[in-house]
Short mmCIF file of C-alpha atoms in Angstrom, two decimals:
data_model
loop_
_atom_site.label_atom_id
_atom_site.label_comp_id
_atom_site.label_asym_id
_atom_site.label_seq_id
_atom_site.Cartn_x
_atom_site.Cartn_y
_atom_site.Cartn_z
CA MET A 1 92.21 140.17 125.36
CA GLU A 2 89.55 138.37 123.31
CA SER A 3 86.30 137.75 125.16
CA PRO A 4 85.08 134.17 125.84
CA ILE A 5 82.04 134.95 123.70
CA LEU A 6 84.21 135.59 120.65
CA ARG A 7 86.32 132.48 121.29
CA PHE A 8 83.19 130.34 121.36
CA ALA A 9 81.86 132.16 118.29
CA ASP A 10 84.94 131.18 116.30
CA ALA A 11 84.73 127.56 117.54
CA VAL A 12 81.07 127.30 116.51
CA TRP A 13 81.80 128.72 113.05
CA ARG A 14 84.62 126.22 112.56
CA GLY A 15 82.42 123.35 113.71
CA SER A 16 84.45 122.33 116.74
CA VAL A 17 81.58 123.28 119.10
CA ARG A 18 77.88 122.83 118.33
CA PRO A 19 75.71 125.94 118.82
CA GLU A 20 73.49 124.09 121.29
CA ASP A 21 76.56 123.14 123.40
CA VAL A 22 77.65 126.73 124.06
CA PRO A 23 77.45 127.28 127.85
CA VAL A 24 75.34 130.44 127.74
CA SER A 25 74.76 130.45 131.52
CA ASP A 26 78.51 130.27 132.13
CA LEU A 27 79.12 133.13 129.70
CA ARG A 28 76.59 135.27 131.58
CA ARG A 29 78.54 134.77 134.80
CA ASP A 30 81.23 136.95 133.24
CA GLY A 31 78.63 139.72 132.97
CA VAL A 32 78.30 141.95 129.94
CA GLN A 33 81.25 141.30 127.63
CA GLU A 34 82.71 143.92 125.30
CA ILE A 35 82.99 142.32 121.87
CA ALA A 36 83.91 145.41 119.82
CA TYR A 37 84.93 148.96 120.67
CA GLY A 38 82.07 150.36 122.74
CA VAL A 39 79.78 147.41 121.97
CA ALA A 40 78.92 144.78 124.59
CA MET A 41 76.70 141.71 124.74
CA TRP A 42 74.53 140.00 127.34
CA PRO A 43 73.99 136.49 125.86
CA ALA A 44 70.51 135.07 126.43
CA CYS A 45 67.57 133.40 124.70
CA GLY A 46 67.05 136.88 123.28
CA ASN A 47 70.45 138.60 123.22
CA VAL A 48 70.79 142.10 124.65
CA TYR A 49 73.34 144.48 123.13
CA VAL A 50 74.54 147.74 124.64
CA VAL A 51 76.42 150.40 122.67
CA ARG A 52 78.39 153.24 124.27
CA GLY A 53 78.84 156.55 122.50
CA GLU A 54 79.80 160.11 123.40
CA ASP A 55 76.19 160.93 124.30
CA GLY A 56 75.43 157.85 126.40
CA LEU A 57 74.22 154.31 125.90
CA ALA A 58 71.76 152.56 123.63
CA LEU A 59 70.25 149.09 124.01
CA PHE A 60 69.32 146.95 121.04
CA ASP A 61 66.66 144.68 122.53
CA THR A 62 66.15 144.58 126.26
CA GLY A 63 65.62 140.90 127.08
CA ASP A 64 62.83 139.17 128.99
CA ALA A 65 61.39 139.82 132.43
CA HIS A 66 63.18 136.87 134.06
CA GLU A 67 66.62 138.29 133.27
CA ALA A 68 65.85 141.99 133.66
CA SER A 69 67.59 142.47 137.00
CA PRO A 70 70.78 140.48 136.31
CA SER A 71 71.20 142.09 132.88
CA TYR A 72 70.63 145.55 134.38
CA ARG A 73 73.30 144.95 137.04
CA ALA A 74 75.72 143.58 134.44
CA ILE A 75 75.21 146.55 132.13
CA ARG A 76 75.64 149.03 134.95
CA LYS A 77 78.85 147.29 136.02
CA TRP A 78 80.13 147.78 132.46
CA SER A 79 79.05 151.43 132.16
CA ALA A 80 77.34 154.05 134.33
CA GLU A 81 76.54 156.31 131.36
CA PRO A 82 72.89 157.32 130.98
CA LEU A 83 70.73 155.15 128.75
CA LYS A 84 69.49 157.32 125.88
CA TYR A 85 67.76 154.79 123.58
CA ALA A 86 66.21 151.33 123.82
CA ILE A 87 65.50 149.82 120.41
CA PHE A 88 63.08 146.91 120.01
CA SER A 89 63.89 144.60 117.08
CA ARG A 90 60.31 143.23 117.02
CA GLY A 91 57.25 142.68 119.19
CA ARG A 92 58.37 139.50 120.91
CA ALA A 93 58.25 138.94 124.67
CA ASP A 94 61.98 138.24 125.09
CA ARG A 95 62.84 141.52 123.34
CA LEU A 96 60.63 143.98 125.23
CA ALA A 97 61.19 143.68 128.99
CA GLY A 98 64.19 144.77 131.04
CA LEU A 99 63.64 148.55 131.17
CA GLU A 100 61.98 148.97 134.54
CA GLU A 101 65.19 149.55 136.51
CA PHE A 102 66.59 151.89 133.84
CA ASP A 103 63.33 153.84 133.94
CA ALA A 104 63.64 154.22 137.71
CA GLU A 105 67.03 155.93 137.46
CA PRO A 106 67.26 159.71 138.01
CA GLY A 107 66.93 161.84 134.91
CA PRO A 108 64.97 161.40 131.69
CA ARG A 109 63.66 157.94 130.87
CA PRO A 110 65.28 156.27 127.86
CA LEU A 111 63.53 156.79 124.54
CA VAL A 112 62.01 153.52 123.31
CA VAL A 113 62.20 153.16 119.51
CA ALA A 114 60.53 150.60 117.24
CA GLN A 115 59.03 150.14 113.80
CA GLU A 116 55.46 151.41 113.68
CA GLY A 117 53.99 147.93 113.14
CA LEU A 118 55.17 146.82 116.57
CA VAL A 119 52.35 148.65 118.34
CA ARG A 120 49.79 146.97 116.07
CA ARG A 121 51.42 143.60 116.74
CA LEU A 122 51.24 144.07 120.51
CA ALA A 123 47.55 144.92 120.20
CA GLN A 124 47.03 141.74 118.18
CA GLN A 125 48.78 139.72 120.88
CA GLY A 126 46.32 141.16 123.39
CA ARG A 127 43.37 140.01 121.29
CA THR A 128 44.79 136.47 121.13
CA ALA A 129 46.06 136.37 124.71
CA GLY A 130 44.51 133.00 125.58
CA TYR A 131 45.74 131.40 122.38
CA ASN A 132 49.29 132.70 122.96
CA ALA A 133 49.30 131.20 126.46
CA THR A 134 48.05 127.87 125.08
CA VAL A 135 50.77 127.84 122.40
CA ASP A 136 53.44 128.60 125.00
CA LEU A 137 52.25 125.58 126.96
CA ARG A 138 51.98 123.28 123.96
CA GLU A 139 55.20 124.31 122.26
CA GLN A 140 57.52 124.89 125.19
CA GLY A 141 55.80 123.73 128.37
CA PHE A 142 55.81 127.19 129.89
CA PRO A 143 53.53 127.60 132.90
CA ARG A 144 50.45 129.56 131.94
CA VAL A 145 51.27 133.24 131.79
CA VAL A 146 49.07 136.28 131.35
CA TRP A 147 49.22 137.85 127.92
CA PRO A 148 50.13 140.43 126.84
CA LEU A 149 53.34 140.36 128.85
CA PRO A 150 54.61 143.54 130.56
CA HIS A 151 56.36 145.92 128.19
CA ARG A 152 57.02 149.57 127.39
CA LEU A 153 55.24 151.02 124.39
CA PRO A 154 57.50 152.87 121.95
CA ASP A 155 58.00 156.60 122.41
CA LEU A 156 59.22 156.96 118.82
CA THR A 157 58.23 154.87 115.82
CA TYR A 158 59.38 154.91 112.21
CA ARG A 159 58.10 153.43 108.95
CA ASP A 160 61.02 152.52 106.65
CA ARG A 161 64.29 153.97 107.97
CA LEU A 162 65.49 156.03 110.90
CA SER A 163 68.90 157.27 112.11
CA LEU A 164 69.70 157.75 115.79
CA SER A 165 72.89 159.35 117.07
CA LEU A 166 75.01 158.78 120.18
CA GLY A 167 77.48 161.44 119.07
CA ASP A 168 80.31 159.39 117.61
CA VAL A 169 78.16 156.40 116.67
CA THR A 170 75.03 156.20 114.51
CA PHE A 171 72.23 153.63 114.53
CA MET A 172 70.88 153.26 111.00
CA LEU A 173 67.56 151.45 111.55
CA THR A 174 65.80 149.63 108.71
CA HIS A 175 62.39 147.97 108.64
CA ALA A 176 62.04 144.41 107.34
CA HIS A 177 59.47 141.65 107.08
CA GLY A 178 60.75 138.41 108.61
CA ALA A 179 59.05 136.14 111.12
CA THR A 180 56.70 139.09 111.63
CA ASP A 181 55.99 142.33 109.79
CA ASP A 182 57.51 144.68 112.39
CA ALA A 183 61.20 143.73 112.33
CA THR A 184 64.05 146.21 112.75
CA TRP A 185 67.71 145.67 111.96
CA ALA A 186 70.48 148.19 112.57
CA PHE A 187 73.88 149.08 111.15
CA LEU A 188 76.52 151.08 113.02
CA PRO A 189 78.71 152.40 110.17
CA GLU A 190 81.38 153.94 112.42
CA ARG A 191 81.92 150.57 114.13
CA GLY A 192 81.20 148.20 111.21
CA VAL A 193 78.62 146.42 113.38
CA LEU A 194 75.39 144.82 112.13
CA LEU A 195 72.55 144.07 114.57
CA THR A 196 70.18 141.64 112.87
CA GLY A 197 67.57 140.91 115.52
CA ASP A 198 65.79 137.65 114.72
CA LEU A 199 66.54 137.98 111.01
CA PHE A 200 69.60 135.85 111.76
CA GLY A 201 69.87 133.38 114.62
CA TRP A 202 72.11 130.37 113.81
CA THR A 203 69.20 128.21 112.67
CA VAL A 204 66.74 127.73 109.83
CA PRO A 205 64.90 131.07 109.64
CA GLY A 206 61.68 131.06 111.66
CA ALA A 207 59.47 131.82 108.68
CA GLY A 208 57.11 128.90 109.10
CA ASP A 209 56.08 128.51 112.74
CA PRO A 210 52.71 126.71 112.45
CA GLN A 211 51.27 128.30 115.59
CA ARG A 212 52.24 131.91 115.00
CA VAL A 213 51.37 134.72 112.62
CA GLN A 214 52.26 134.82 108.94
CA GLY A 215 55.99 134.85 108.15
CA TYR A 216 57.53 136.44 105.05
CA PRO A 217 60.32 134.31 103.54
CA ASP A 218 60.52 136.32 100.28
CA GLU A 219 61.05 139.67 101.98
CA TRP A 220 63.23 138.10 104.64
CA ALA A 221 65.70 137.06 101.92
CA VAL A 222 65.66 140.61 100.51
CA ALA A 223 66.57 142.02 103.94
CA LEU A 224 69.41 139.52 104.34
CA ARG A 225 70.89 140.56 100.98
CA ALA A 226 70.64 144.23 101.93
CA MET A 227 72.56 143.49 105.12
CA ALA A 228 75.18 141.43 103.27
CA ALA A 229 75.86 144.36 100.92
CA LEU A 230 77.05 146.50 103.85
CA ASP A 231 80.25 144.45 104.36
CA ALA A 232 79.92 144.63 108.14
CA ASP A 233 82.87 143.34 110.16
CA LEU A 234 80.74 141.99 113.00
CA LEU A 235 77.26 140.41 112.93
CA LEU A 236 75.34 140.42 116.21
CA PRO A 237 72.35 138.05 115.99
CA GLY A 238 69.12 138.02 117.96
CA ARG A 239 70.00 134.51 119.14
CA GLY A 240 73.34 132.75 119.28
CA LEU A 241 76.88 134.05 119.05
CA PRO A 242 78.42 136.82 116.94
CA ILE A 243 80.02 136.25 113.54
CA CYS A 244 83.35 138.02 113.11
CA GLY A 245 84.97 139.04 109.84
CA ALA A 246 83.39 140.59 106.75
CA ALA A 247 83.76 137.44 104.61
CA ARG A 248 82.04 135.23 107.19
CA VAL A 249 79.26 137.77 107.70
CA ARG A 250 78.58 138.01 103.96
CA ARG A 251 78.58 134.25 103.57
CA ALA A 252 76.19 133.60 106.47
CA LEU A 253 73.71 136.21 105.27
CA ALA A 254 73.91 135.24 101.58
CA ASP A 255 73.58 131.52 102.35
CA THR A 256 70.51 132.15 104.50
CA ALA A 257 68.96 134.28 101.75
CA ASP A 258 69.73 131.58 99.16
CA TYR A 259 68.15 128.95 101.43
CA LEU A 260 64.90 130.93 101.68
CA ASP A 261 64.87 131.86 97.99
CA SER A 262 65.25 128.22 97.02
CA LEU A 263 62.24 127.16 99.12
CA VAL A 264 60.18 130.04 97.72
CA GLU A 265 61.03 129.38 94.07
CA GLN A 266 60.52 125.62 94.31
CA THR A 267 57.16 126.12 96.00
CA LEU A 268 55.95 128.73 93.52
CA ASP A 269 57.04 126.61 90.55
CA LEU A 270 54.98 123.69 91.83
CA MET A 271 52.03 125.93 92.69
CA ASN A 272 52.12 127.35 89.18
CA SER A 273 52.11 123.83 87.73
CA GLY A 274 48.87 123.06 89.60
CA ALA A 275 50.31 120.87 92.37
CA ARG A 276 48.45 120.45 95.64
CA LEU A 277 50.00 121.45 98.94
CA ASP A 278 50.45 117.80 99.97
CA GLU A 279 52.63 117.12 96.93
CA ILE A 280 54.63 120.29 97.43
CA LEU A 281 55.31 119.57 101.11
CA HIS A 282 56.95 116.27 100.29
CA GLU A 283 58.85 117.42 97.22
CA VAL A 284 60.42 120.76 98.15
CA LYS A 285 63.81 120.43 99.86
CA PRO A 286 66.53 122.97 100.67
CA PRO A 287 69.79 122.70 98.70
CA PRO A 288 71.88 120.01 100.47
CA ALA A 289 75.02 122.17 100.65
CA LEU A 290 73.11 124.95 102.43
CA ALA A 291 71.24 122.56 104.69
CA ALA A 292 74.63 121.31 105.92
CA ARG A 293 75.75 124.76 107.12
CA VAL A 294 76.17 125.00 110.88
CA TYR A 295 73.99 128.13 110.91
CA LEU A 296 71.14 126.54 108.91
CA GLN A 297 70.25 123.56 111.07
CA GLU A 298 66.65 122.71 111.99
CA HIS A 299 66.89 123.58 115.67
CA HIS A 300 63.53 125.35 115.76
CA ASP A 301 61.72 125.91 112.46
CA GLU A 302 61.82 123.55 109.47
CA PRO A 303 61.66 123.77 105.67
CA GLU A 304 58.33 121.92 105.61
CA PHE A 305 56.77 124.57 107.84
CA ILE A 306 58.21 127.39 105.74
CA VAL A 307 56.70 125.83 102.61
CA ARG A 308 53.28 125.90 104.29
CA ASN A 309 53.70 129.61 105.01
CA ILE A 310 54.79 130.28 101.42
CA TRP A 311 51.61 128.55 100.24
CA ARG A 312 49.48 130.52 102.73
CA LEU A 313 51.10 133.81 101.72
CA HIS A 314 50.75 133.28 97.97
CA GLY A 315 47.84 130.87 97.64
CA GLY A 316 45.52 131.15 100.64
CA TRP A 317 44.57 128.52 103.18
CA HIS A 318 42.95 125.86 100.95
CA ASP A 319 45.40 123.05 100.22
CA GLY A 320 43.99 122.09 96.80
CA ASN A 321 42.19 118.97 98.02
CA PRO A 322 38.48 119.60 97.35
CA ALA A 323 37.46 117.31 100.22
CA ASN A 324 39.27 119.62 102.62
CA LEU A 325 37.37 122.73 101.54
CA LYS A 326 34.34 121.99 103.75
CA PRO A 327 35.16 118.72 105.56
CA ALA A 328 33.18 116.82 108.15
CA PRO A 329 34.23 117.41 111.78
CA ASP A 330 37.37 115.48 112.69
CA ALA A 331 35.53 113.25 115.16
CA VAL A 332 32.83 112.34 112.63
CA PHE A 333 35.43 111.42 110.02
CA ALA A 334 37.45 109.46 112.59
CA ARG A 335 34.40 107.41 113.63
CA ALA A 336 33.64 106.61 109.99
CA VAL A 337 37.20 105.37 109.45
CA ALA A 338 37.01 103.32 112.65
CA GLU A 339 33.77 101.70 111.52
CA LEU A 340 35.39 100.71 108.25
CA SER A 341 38.35 99.27 110.16
CA ALA A 342 36.49 97.19 112.76
CA GLY A 343 36.78 99.87 115.42
CA ALA A 344 39.16 102.40 116.92
CA ALA A 345 41.29 99.67 118.51
CA SER A 346 41.97 98.26 115.04
CA VAL A 347 43.05 101.70 113.78
CA ALA A 348 45.29 102.12 116.82
CA GLY A 349 46.79 98.69 116.19
CA ARG A 350 47.60 99.71 112.64
CA ALA A 351 49.35 102.77 114.12
CA VAL A 352 51.57 100.45 116.15
CA SER A 353 52.43 98.51 113.00
CA ALA A 354 53.30 101.73 111.16
CA ALA A 355 55.52 102.82 114.04
CA ALA A 356 57.27 99.43 114.04
CA ASP A 357 57.91 99.91 110.31
CA GLY A 358 59.50 103.30 111.04
CA ASP A 359 56.68 105.36 109.49
CA LEU A 360 55.92 107.65 112.42
CA ARG A 361 54.11 110.17 110.22
CA LEU A 362 51.48 107.55 109.37
CA ALA A 363 51.52 106.16 112.91
CA CYS A 364 50.63 109.55 114.37
CA GLN A 365 47.82 110.11 111.86
CA LEU A 366 46.27 106.73 112.63
CA ALA A 367 46.66 107.09 116.40
CA GLU A 368 45.02 110.51 116.22
CA LEU A 369 42.08 109.13 114.24
CA ALA A 370 41.64 106.33 116.79
CA ALA A 371 41.64 108.78 119.72
CA GLN A 372 39.16 111.06 118.00
CA ALA A 373 36.87 108.11 117.31
CA GLU A 374 37.07 106.80 120.90
CA PRO A 375 38.26 109.69 123.12
CA ASP A 376 37.72 107.74 126.38
CA ASP A 377 39.48 104.51 125.41
CA HIS A 378 42.59 104.17 127.59
CA GLN A 379 44.17 101.53 125.37
CA VAL A 380 43.89 103.86 122.38
CA HIS A 381 45.44 106.68 124.40
CA GLU A 382 48.28 104.40 125.48
CA ILE A 383 49.11 103.88 121.81
CA ARG A 384 48.67 107.58 121.02
CA ALA A 385 51.06 108.50 123.83
CA LEU A 386 53.56 105.92 122.58
CA VAL A 387 53.70 107.01 118.95
CA TYR A 388 53.90 110.71 119.76
CA ALA A 389 56.65 110.12 122.33
CA LEU A 390 58.58 108.15 119.72
CA ARG A 391 58.04 111.05 117.29
CA VAL A 392 59.55 113.49 119.81
CA GLN A 393 62.76 111.47 119.85
CA GLN A 394 62.98 111.66 116.06
CA GLU A 395 62.33 115.37 115.55
CA PRO A 396 65.19 117.92 115.33
CA GLY A 397 63.17 121.12 115.80
CA THR A 398 61.80 122.48 119.06
CA ILE A 399 58.44 123.44 117.49
CA ALA A 400 57.63 119.90 116.36
CA ARG A 401 59.01 118.32 119.52
CA GLY A 402 56.86 120.58 121.67
CA VAL A 403 53.65 119.85 119.77
CA TYR A 404 54.23 116.10 119.76
CA ALA A 405 55.32 116.03 123.41
CA TRP A 406 52.13 117.83 124.38
CA ALA A 407 50.04 115.27 122.50
CA ALA A 408 51.85 112.39 124.24
CA ALA A 409 51.40 114.09 127.60
CA GLU A 410 47.67 114.62 127.00
CA SER A 411 47.10 110.91 126.46
CA ARG A 412 49.48 109.74 129.17
CA SER A 413 47.96 112.04 131.81
CA LYS A 414 44.46 110.92 130.77
CA ILE A 415 45.42 107.31 131.46
CA THR A 416 47.45 107.79 134.66
CA GLY A 417 46.03 110.93 136.22
CA LEU A 418 49.54 112.39 136.39
CA ASP A 419 50.00 116.14 136.01
CA LEU A 420 50.04 117.00 132.31
CA LEU A 421 52.97 119.44 132.57
CA ASP A 422 55.05 116.92 134.53
CA VAL A 423 54.48 114.29 131.84
CA TYR A 424 55.23 116.87 129.14
CA HIS A 425 58.63 117.65 130.64
CA ASP A 426 59.37 113.95 131.07
CA VAL A 427 58.73 113.41 127.36
CA THR A 428 60.74 116.41 126.16
CA GLU A 429 63.68 115.48 128.39
CA GLY A 430 63.66 111.82 127.37
CA ARG A 431 62.36 110.44 130.70
CA VAL A 432 59.71 108.21 129.14
CA TRP A 433 60.08 105.03 131.11
CA TRP A 434 57.02 103.53 129.42
CA LEU A 435 58.61 103.46 125.97
CA PRO A 436 59.80 100.08 124.65
CA VAL A 437 63.53 99.56 125.13
CA ALA A 438 65.48 99.19 121.88
CA ASN A 439 67.63 96.06 121.54
#
């Protein structure tokens, strides 16, 4: 009998169900679902996969701390075999937790395996703990958490490739550069199963997150092509539902590689012609046919952000504008602009006009200048909150929505005294009663 996960996976591929409409919580109520012989899935924000072989079990990613207990119970209901390996696909919080109850079982603890760069990445996260907590708040509205988050350090690391055996099934692990430089993907040749980690996730690849470390779109595409060449029958992504059938798997991986390659080549061509970053950002676009694919929608990251990371990777941080090499402080520049414009209120008023004309990019820039020039002016903050809240409603990706919602919440809470996080969640969920009502 086909699992509900695979039925939804086929519906999403065919376009009859949107990826964001898949009832993940309902699917979890059915526990761990076997989706191939000896391979089961716990669907989550970071999927957990468990593989059963003659010598025991292996986990590919272990989930986050909030779901550790329910996923443990679900896995143990599916199989009581000892857990031999736990493989981390990269050093991300929702990949590293979930082992505490397995570790407490009688017998040897499972062997934790990861690419050698993961340990270095975790150390880096510790050095930027306060920044990571701030980004979590700004981007997703998470309550402040203590970084680094609880995790097991690897017992075994590898550099380029490593094979692990469960008797009748082999994990062929391969290192890749993707959103980070410590990614691992795995192929199970006896089962025809490909475990991609975050190298595939039913969305535009996360190679451009503006608040995270450097991403690697060039090498990401190389990894995707290497995976496509394996002709796997089943693709198990780090996020989202499986892809079944060798032809579909090849197409999804090749299309995603082509998408990244196109952004890279367009950006490099313009860089080589002497273009500034500003020009490149507004000229480079993904191929329309690829951008229409259901698995290449801008749910999180966006092409514009990826272009910035391509520039940073190949050209450094300077954008080509000489005035931006050593600029005046933002507040000083903002006050100068306000003086030229008869004050911050005038700049804010121009932001309202830009918003009314549908140019929310310009509206946000002007509102930000006005607030920097007069940081205690409630009328200016009312306008700043308005234009950023309008921007949230226009944006498709969660990164941009989170940043803009936080900006709106900052200004709105400054005016009203309301809790900033409460206002943030109102904005992200569309409960912004102070927005003008459209006719």
